[in-house]
PDB file of C-alpha atoms in Angstrom:
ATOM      1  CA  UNK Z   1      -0.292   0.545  11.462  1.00 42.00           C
ATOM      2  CA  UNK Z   2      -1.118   2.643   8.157  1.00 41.00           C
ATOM      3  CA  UNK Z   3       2.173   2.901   6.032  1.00 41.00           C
ATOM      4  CA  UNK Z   4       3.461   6.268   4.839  1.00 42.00           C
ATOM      5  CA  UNK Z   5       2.477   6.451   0.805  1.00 40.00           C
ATOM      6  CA  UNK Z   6       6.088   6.471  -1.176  1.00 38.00           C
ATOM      7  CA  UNK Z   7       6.398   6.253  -5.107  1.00 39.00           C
ATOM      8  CA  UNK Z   8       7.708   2.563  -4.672  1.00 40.00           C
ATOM      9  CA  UNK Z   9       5.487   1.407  -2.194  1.00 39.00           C
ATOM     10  CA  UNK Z  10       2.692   3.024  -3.905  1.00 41.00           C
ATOM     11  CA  UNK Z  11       3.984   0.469  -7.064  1.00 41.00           C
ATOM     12  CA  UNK Z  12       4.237  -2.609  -4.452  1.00 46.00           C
ATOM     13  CA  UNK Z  13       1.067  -1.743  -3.275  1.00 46.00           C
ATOM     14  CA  UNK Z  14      -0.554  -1.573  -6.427  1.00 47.00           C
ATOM     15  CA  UNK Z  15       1.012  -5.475  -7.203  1.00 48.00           C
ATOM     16  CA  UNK Z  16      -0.464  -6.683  -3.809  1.00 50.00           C
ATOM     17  CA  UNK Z  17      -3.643  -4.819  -4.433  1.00 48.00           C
ATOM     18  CA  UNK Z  18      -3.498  -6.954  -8.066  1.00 50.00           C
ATOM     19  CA  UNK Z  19      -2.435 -10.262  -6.813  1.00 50.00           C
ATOM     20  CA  UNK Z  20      -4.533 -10.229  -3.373  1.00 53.00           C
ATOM     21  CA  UNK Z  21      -7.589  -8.631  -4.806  1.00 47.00           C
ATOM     22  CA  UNK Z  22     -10.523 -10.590  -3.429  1.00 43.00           C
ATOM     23  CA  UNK Z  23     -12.343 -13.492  -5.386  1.00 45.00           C
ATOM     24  CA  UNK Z  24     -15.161 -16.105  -5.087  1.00 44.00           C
ATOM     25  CA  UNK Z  25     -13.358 -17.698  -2.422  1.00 42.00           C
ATOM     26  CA  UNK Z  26      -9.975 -17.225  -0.874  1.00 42.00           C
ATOM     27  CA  UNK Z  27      -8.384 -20.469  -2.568  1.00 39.00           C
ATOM     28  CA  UNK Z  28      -5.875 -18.935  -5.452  1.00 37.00           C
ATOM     29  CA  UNK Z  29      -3.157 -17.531  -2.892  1.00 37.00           C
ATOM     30  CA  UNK Z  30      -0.225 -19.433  -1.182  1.00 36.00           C
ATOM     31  CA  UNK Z  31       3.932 -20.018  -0.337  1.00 38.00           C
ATOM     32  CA  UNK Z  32       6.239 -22.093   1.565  1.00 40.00           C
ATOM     33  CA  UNK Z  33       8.018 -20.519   4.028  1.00 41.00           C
ATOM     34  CA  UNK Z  34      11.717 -22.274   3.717  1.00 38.00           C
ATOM     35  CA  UNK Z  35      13.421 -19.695   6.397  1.00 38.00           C
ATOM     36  CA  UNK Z  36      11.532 -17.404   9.240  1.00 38.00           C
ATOM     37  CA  UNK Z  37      10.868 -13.863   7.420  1.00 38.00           C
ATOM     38  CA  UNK Z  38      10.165 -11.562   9.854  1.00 41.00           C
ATOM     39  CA  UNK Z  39       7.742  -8.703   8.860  1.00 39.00           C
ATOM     40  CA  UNK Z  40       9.380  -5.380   7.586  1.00 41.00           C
ATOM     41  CA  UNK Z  41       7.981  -2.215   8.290  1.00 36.00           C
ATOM     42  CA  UNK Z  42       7.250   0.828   6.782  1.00 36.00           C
ATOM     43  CA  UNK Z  43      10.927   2.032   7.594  1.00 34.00           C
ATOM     44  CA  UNK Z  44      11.646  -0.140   4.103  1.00 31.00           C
ATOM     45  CA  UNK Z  45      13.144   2.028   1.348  1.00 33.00           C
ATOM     46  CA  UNK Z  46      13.181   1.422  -2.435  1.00 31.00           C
ATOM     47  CA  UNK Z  47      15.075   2.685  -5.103  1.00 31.00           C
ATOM     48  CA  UNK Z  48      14.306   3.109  -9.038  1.00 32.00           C
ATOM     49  CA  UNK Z  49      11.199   0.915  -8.917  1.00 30.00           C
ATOM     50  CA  UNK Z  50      10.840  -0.960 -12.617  1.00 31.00           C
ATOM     51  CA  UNK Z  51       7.468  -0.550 -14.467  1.00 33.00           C
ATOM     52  CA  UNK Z  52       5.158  -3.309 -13.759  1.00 32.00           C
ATOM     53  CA  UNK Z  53       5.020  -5.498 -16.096  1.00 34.00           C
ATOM     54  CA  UNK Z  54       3.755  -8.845 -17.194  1.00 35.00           C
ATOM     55  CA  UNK Z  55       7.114 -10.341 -15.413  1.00 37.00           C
ATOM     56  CA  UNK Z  56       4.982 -10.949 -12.305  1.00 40.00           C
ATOM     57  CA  UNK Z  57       2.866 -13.015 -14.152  1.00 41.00           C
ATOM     58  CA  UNK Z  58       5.634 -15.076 -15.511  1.00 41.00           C
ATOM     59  CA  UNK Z  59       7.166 -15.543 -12.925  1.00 42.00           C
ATOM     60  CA  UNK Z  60       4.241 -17.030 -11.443  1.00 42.00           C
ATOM     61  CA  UNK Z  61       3.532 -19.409 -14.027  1.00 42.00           C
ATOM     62  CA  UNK Z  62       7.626 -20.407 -14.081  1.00 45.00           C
ATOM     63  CA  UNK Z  63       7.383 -21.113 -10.280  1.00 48.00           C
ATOM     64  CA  UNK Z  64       4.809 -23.523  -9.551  1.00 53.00           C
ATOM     65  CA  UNK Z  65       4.307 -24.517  -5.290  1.00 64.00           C
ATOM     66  CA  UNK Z  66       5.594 -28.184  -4.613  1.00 67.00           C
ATOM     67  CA  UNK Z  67       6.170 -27.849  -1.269  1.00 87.00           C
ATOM     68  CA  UNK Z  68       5.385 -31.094   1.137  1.00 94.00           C
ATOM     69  CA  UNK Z  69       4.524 -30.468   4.695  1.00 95.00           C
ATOM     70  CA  UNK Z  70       4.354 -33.045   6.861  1.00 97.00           C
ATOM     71  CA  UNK Z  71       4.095 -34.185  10.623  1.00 97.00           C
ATOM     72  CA  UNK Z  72       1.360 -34.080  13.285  1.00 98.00           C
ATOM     73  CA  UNK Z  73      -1.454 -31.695  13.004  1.00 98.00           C
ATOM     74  CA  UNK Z  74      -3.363 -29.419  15.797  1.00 98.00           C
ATOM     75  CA  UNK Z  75      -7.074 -29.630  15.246  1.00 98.00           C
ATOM     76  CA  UNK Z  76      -9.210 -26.703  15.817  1.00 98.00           C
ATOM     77  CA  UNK Z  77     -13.475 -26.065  15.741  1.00 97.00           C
ATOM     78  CA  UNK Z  78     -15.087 -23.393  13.367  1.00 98.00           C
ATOM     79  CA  UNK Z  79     -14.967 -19.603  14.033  1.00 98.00           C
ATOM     80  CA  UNK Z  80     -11.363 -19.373  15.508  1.00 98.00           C
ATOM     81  CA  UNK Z  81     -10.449 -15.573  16.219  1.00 97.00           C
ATOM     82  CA  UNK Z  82      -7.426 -13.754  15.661  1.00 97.00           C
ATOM     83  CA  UNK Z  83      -7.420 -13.024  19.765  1.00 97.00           C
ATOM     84  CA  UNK Z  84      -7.454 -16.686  20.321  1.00 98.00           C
ATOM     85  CA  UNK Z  85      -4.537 -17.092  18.062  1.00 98.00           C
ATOM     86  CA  UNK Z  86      -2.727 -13.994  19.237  1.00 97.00           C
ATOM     87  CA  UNK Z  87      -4.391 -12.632  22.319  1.00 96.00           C
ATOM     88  CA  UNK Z  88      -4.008  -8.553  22.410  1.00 95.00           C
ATOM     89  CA  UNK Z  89      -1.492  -8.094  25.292  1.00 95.00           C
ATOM     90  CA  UNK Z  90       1.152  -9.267  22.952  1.00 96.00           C
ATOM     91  CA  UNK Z  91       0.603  -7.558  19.711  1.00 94.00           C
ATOM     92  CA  UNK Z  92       3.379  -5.447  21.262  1.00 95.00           C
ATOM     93  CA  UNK Z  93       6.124  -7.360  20.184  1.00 96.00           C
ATOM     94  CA  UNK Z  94       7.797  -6.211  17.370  1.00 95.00           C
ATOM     95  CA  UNK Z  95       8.675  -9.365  14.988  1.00 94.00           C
ATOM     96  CA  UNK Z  96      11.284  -7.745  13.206  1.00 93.00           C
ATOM     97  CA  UNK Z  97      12.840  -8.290  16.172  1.00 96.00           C
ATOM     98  CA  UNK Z  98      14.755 -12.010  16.335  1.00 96.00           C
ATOM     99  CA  UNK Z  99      13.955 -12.363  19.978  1.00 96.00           C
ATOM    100  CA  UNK Z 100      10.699 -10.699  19.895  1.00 97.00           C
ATOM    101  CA  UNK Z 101       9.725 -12.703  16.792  1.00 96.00           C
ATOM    102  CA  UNK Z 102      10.425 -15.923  18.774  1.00 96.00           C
ATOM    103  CA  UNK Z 103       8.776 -14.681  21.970  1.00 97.00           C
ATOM    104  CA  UNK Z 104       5.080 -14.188  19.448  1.00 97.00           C
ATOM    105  CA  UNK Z 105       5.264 -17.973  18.141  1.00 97.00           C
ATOM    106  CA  UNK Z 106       5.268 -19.130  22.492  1.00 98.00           C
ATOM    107  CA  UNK Z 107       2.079 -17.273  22.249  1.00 98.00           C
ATOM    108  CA  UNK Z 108       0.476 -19.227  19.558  1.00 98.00           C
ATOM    109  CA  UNK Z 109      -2.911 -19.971  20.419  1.00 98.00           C
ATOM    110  CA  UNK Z 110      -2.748 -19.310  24.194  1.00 97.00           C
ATOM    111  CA  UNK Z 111      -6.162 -17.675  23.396  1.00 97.00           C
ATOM    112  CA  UNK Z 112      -8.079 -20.974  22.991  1.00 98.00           C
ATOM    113  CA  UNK Z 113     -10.263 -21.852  25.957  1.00 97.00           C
ATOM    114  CA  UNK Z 114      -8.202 -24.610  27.740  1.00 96.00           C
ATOM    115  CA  UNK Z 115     -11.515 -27.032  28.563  1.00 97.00           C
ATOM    116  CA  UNK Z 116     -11.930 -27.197  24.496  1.00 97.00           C
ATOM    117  CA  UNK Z 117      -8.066 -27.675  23.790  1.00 98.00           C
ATOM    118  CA  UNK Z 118      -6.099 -29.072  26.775  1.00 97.00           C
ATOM    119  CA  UNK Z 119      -3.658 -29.605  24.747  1.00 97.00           C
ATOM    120  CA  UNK Z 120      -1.360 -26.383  24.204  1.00 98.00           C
ATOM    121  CA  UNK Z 121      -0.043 -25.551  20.244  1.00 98.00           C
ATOM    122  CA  UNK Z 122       3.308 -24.775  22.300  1.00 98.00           C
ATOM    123  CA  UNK Z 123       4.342 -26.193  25.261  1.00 97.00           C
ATOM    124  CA  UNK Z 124       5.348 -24.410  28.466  1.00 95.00           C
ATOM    125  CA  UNK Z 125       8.407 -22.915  28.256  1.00 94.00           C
ATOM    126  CA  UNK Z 126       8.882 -23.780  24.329  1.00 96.00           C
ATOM    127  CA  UNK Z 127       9.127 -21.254  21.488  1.00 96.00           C
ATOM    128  CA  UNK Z 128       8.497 -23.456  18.847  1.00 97.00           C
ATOM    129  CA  UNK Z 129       5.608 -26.139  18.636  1.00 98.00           C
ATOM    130  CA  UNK Z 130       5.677 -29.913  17.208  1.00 98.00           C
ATOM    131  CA  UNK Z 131       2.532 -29.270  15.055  1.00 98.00           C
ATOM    132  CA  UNK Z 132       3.380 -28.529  11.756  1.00 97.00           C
ATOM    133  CA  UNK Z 133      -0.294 -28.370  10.289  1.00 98.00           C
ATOM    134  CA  UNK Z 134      -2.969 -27.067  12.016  1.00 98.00           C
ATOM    135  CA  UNK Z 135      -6.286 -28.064  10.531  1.00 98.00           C
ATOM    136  CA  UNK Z 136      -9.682 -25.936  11.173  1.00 98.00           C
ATOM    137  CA  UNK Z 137     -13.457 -25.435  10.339  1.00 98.00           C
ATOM    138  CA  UNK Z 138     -14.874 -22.657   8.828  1.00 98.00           C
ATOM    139  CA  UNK Z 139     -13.914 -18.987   9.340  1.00 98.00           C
ATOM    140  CA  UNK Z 140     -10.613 -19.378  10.389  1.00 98.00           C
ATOM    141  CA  UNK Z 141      -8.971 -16.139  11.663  1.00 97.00           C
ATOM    142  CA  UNK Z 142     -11.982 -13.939  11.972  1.00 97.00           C
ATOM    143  CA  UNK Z 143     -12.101 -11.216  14.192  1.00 94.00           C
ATOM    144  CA  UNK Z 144      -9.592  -8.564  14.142  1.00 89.00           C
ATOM    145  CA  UNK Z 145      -7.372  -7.614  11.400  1.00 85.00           C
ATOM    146  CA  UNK Z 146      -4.160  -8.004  13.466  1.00 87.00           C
ATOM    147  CA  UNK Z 147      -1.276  -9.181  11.348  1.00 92.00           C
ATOM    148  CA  UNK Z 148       0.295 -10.500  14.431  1.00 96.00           C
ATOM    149  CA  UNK Z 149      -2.045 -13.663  13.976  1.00 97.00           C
ATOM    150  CA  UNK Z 150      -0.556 -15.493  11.259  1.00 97.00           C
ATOM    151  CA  UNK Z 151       3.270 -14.453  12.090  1.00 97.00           C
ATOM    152  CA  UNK Z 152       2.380 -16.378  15.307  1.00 98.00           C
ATOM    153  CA  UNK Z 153       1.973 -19.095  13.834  1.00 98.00           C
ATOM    154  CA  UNK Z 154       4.605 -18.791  11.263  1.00 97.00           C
ATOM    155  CA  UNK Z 155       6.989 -17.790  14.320  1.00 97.00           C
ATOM    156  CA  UNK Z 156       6.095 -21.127  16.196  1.00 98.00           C
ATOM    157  CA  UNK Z 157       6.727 -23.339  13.577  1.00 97.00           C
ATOM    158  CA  UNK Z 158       3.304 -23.786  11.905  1.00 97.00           C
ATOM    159  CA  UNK Z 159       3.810 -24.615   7.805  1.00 94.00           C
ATOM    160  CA  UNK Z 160       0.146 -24.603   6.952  1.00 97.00           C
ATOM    161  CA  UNK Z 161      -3.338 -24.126   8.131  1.00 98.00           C
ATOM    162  CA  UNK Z 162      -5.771 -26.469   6.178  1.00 98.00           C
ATOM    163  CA  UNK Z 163      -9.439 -25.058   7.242  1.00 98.00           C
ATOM    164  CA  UNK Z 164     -12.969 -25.407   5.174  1.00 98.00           C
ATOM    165  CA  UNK Z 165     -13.101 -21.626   4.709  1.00 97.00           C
ATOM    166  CA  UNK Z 166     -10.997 -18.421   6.604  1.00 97.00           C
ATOM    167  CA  UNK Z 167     -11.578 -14.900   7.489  1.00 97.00           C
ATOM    168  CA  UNK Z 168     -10.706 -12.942   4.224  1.00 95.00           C
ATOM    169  CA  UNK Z 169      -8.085 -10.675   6.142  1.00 95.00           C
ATOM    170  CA  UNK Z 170      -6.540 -13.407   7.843  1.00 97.00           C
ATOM    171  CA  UNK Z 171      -6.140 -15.182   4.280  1.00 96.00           C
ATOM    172  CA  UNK Z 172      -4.530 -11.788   3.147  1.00 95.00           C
ATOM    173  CA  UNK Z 173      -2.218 -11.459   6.268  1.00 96.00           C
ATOM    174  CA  UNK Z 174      -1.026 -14.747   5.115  1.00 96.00           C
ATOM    175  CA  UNK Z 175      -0.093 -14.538   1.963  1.00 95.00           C
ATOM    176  CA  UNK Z 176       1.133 -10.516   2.474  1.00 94.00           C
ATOM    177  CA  UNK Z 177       3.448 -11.599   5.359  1.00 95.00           C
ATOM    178  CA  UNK Z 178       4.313 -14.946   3.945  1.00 95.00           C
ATOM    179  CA  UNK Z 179       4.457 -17.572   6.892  1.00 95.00           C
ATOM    180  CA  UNK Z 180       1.997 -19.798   6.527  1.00 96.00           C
ATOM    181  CA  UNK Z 181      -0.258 -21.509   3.416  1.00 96.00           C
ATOM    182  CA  UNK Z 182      -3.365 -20.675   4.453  1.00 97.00           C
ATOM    183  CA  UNK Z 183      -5.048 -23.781   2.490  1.00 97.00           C
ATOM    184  CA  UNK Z 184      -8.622 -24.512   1.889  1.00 98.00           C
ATOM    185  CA  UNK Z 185     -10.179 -28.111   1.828  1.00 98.00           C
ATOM    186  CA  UNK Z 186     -12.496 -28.591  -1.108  1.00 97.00           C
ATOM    187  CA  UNK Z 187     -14.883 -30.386   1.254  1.00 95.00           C
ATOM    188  CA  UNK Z 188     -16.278 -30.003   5.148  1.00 94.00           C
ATOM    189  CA  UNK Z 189     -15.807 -32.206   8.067  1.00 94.00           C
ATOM    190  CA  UNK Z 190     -11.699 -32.924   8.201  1.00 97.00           C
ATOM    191  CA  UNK Z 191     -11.469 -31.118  11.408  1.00 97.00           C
ATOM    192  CA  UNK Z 192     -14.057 -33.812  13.106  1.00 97.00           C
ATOM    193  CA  UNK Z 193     -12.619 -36.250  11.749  1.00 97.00           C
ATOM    194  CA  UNK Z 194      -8.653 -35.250  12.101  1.00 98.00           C
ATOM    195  CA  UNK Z 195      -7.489 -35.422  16.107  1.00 98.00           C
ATOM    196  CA  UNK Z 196      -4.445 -33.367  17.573  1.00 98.00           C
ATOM    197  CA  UNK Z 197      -1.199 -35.310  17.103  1.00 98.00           C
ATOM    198  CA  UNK Z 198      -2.681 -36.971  13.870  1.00 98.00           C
ATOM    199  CA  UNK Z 199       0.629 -37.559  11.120  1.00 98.00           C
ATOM    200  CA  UNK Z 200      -0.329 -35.803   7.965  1.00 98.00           C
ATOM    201  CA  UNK Z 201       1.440 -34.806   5.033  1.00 98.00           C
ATOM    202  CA  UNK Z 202       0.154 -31.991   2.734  1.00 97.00           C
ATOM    203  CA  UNK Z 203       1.083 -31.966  -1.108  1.00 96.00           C
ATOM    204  CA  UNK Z 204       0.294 -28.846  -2.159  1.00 94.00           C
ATOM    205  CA  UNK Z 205       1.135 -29.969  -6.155  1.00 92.00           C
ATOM    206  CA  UNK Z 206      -1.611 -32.632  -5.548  1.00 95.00           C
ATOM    207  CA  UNK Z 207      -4.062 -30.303  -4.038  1.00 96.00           C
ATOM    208  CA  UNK Z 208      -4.323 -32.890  -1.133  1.00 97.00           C
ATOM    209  CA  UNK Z 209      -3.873 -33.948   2.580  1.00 98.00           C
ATOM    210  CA  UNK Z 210      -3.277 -37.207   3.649  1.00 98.00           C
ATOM    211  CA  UNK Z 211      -3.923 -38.372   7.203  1.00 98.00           C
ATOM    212  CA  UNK Z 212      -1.706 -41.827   7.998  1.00 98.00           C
ATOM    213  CA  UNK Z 213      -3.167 -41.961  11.001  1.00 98.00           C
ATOM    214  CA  UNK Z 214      -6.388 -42.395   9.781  1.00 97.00           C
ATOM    215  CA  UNK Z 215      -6.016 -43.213   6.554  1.00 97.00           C
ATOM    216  CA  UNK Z 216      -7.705 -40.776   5.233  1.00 97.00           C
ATOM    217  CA  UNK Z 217      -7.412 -38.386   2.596  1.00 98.00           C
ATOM    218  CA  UNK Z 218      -9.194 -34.612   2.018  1.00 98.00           C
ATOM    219  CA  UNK Z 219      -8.618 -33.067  -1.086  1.00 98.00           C
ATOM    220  CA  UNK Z 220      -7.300 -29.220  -1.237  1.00 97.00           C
ATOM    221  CA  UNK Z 221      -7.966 -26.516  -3.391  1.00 97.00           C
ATOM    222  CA  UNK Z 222      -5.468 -25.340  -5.759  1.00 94.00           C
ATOM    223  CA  UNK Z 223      -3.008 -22.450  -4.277  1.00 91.00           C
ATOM    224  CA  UNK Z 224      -3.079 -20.289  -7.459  1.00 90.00           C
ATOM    225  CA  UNK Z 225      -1.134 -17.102  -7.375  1.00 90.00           C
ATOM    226  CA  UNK Z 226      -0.575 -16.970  -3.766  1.00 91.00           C
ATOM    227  CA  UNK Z 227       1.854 -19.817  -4.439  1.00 88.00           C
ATOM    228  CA  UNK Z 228       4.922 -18.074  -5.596  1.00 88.00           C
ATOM    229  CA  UNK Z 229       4.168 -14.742  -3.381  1.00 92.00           C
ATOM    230  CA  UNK Z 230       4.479 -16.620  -0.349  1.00 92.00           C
ATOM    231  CA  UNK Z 231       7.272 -18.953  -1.395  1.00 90.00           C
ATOM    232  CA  UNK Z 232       9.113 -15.991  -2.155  1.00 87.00           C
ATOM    233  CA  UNK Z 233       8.896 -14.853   1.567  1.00 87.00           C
ATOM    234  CA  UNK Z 234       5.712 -12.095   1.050  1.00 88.00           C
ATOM    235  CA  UNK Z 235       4.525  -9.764  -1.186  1.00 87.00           C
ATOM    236  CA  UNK Z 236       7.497  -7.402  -0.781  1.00 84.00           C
ATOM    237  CA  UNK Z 237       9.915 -10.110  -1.074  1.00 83.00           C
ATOM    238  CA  UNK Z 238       7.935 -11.172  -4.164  1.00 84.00           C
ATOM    239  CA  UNK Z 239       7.695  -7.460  -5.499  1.00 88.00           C
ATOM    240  CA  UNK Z 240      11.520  -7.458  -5.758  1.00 87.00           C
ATOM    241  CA  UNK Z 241      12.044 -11.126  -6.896  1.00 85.00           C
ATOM    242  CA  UNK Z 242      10.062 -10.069  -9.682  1.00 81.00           C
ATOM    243  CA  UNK Z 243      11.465  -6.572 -10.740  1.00 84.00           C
ATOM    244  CA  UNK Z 244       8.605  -4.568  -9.052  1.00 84.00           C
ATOM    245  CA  UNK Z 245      10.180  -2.761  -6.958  1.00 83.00           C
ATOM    246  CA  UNK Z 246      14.217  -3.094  -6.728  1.00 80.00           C
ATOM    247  CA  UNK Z 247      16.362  -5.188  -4.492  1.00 72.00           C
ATOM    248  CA  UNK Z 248      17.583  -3.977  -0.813  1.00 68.00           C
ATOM    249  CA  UNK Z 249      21.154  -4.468  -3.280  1.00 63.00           C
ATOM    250  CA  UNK Z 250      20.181  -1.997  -5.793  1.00 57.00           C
TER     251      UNK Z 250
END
């Protein structure tokens, strides 16, 4: 949905533009999610937005991402498309909505062909899944550039998706909407080797996943900026935890 152009969002839009411009690879962006943030639309006001600054960069610097994720992991094959993780027919819940926002992490991969994955992310008649890392191939998240696809996943309880490579919008929803790390493995092959219900714990301060159930270990690239943009809760959340753009108080 295109967002009406404001002076303030115009300013937030120019920091997300600066910290989610594209690179080499996708693998300098991250957060950790410590509460549910549901997405806020373009009904958001601001007020007396601050001149940008080298604050953002500071801040970034001052707020490096330790967060530890750990429990059993969801495995998933290369090419994984945003209708497989969010099928259409429900991008019309709204997940500012509490009970909407819910309702989108129960549809969490219902998408995926059930003679590749019998096993479902959520289980019938759950909102919220036991998988808190879902690991994948390459191109994870291509297809459509629906937002809805990583607020799913955020919304069912995912922390992190650890994949070789990702869809670049899917990387940017990500980060923008802050609900999930979408982190990148410095080598290929985890997801063959990882199963479904696999314990893992990801350190994201020692670029690395650990598999106990395997004993394994697959090293991560570093988060970079995206670190403290989606630890803050998402870019607009991170706008006005950095003076960008003022706080809903101001």
């Amino acid at each position: 949905m295109a967002m009406a152009a404001t002076p303030a969002l115009s300013l937030a839009a120019a920091a997300a533009t600066a910290l989610l411009a594209p690179g080499p690879t996708p693998s300098r962006m991250f957060r950790r999610r410590s509460s549910v943030v549901p997405i806020r639309r373009p009904s958001l006001k601001c007020h007396h937005s601050r001149p940008l600054t080298t604050v953002a960069a500071a801040a970034a610097a001052d707020s490096p991402s330790t967060a530890v994720f750990h429990g059993e992991c969801f495995v998933v094959g290369d090419n994984i498309d945003t209708d497989q993780i969010i099928p259409a027919e429900h991008l019309t819940l709204v997940p500012s909505k509490p009970d909407e926002y819910r309702k989108l992490g129960s549809f969490a991969f219902v998408g995926l062909p059930t003679a590749a994955y019998p096993t479902p992310f959520v289980a019938p008649g759950e909102e919220k899944t036991r998988y808190a890392v879902i690991i994948g191939g390459a191109n994870f998240g291509c297809g459509s550039s629906r937002e809805h696809a990583p607020v799913a996943l955020g919304a069912a309880g995912a922390r992190a998706v650890v994949a070789e490579s990702y869809a670049r919008i899917f990387f940017r929803n990500s980060v923008a909407t802050g609900e999930v790390y979408p982190l990148e493995l410095a080598d290929t092959g985890a997801w063959k080797e990882c199963k479904t219900g696999d314990v893992v714990t990801v350190e994201l301060d020692n670029c690395v996943m650990i598999n106990h159930t395997s004993g394994k270990q697959y090293k991560l690239k570093p988060i970079g900026d995206a670190g403290p943009v989606i630890e803050a809760g998402g870019i607009f959340a991170y706008a006005r935890k950095t003076g960008m753009i003022a706080s809903k108080s101001a």
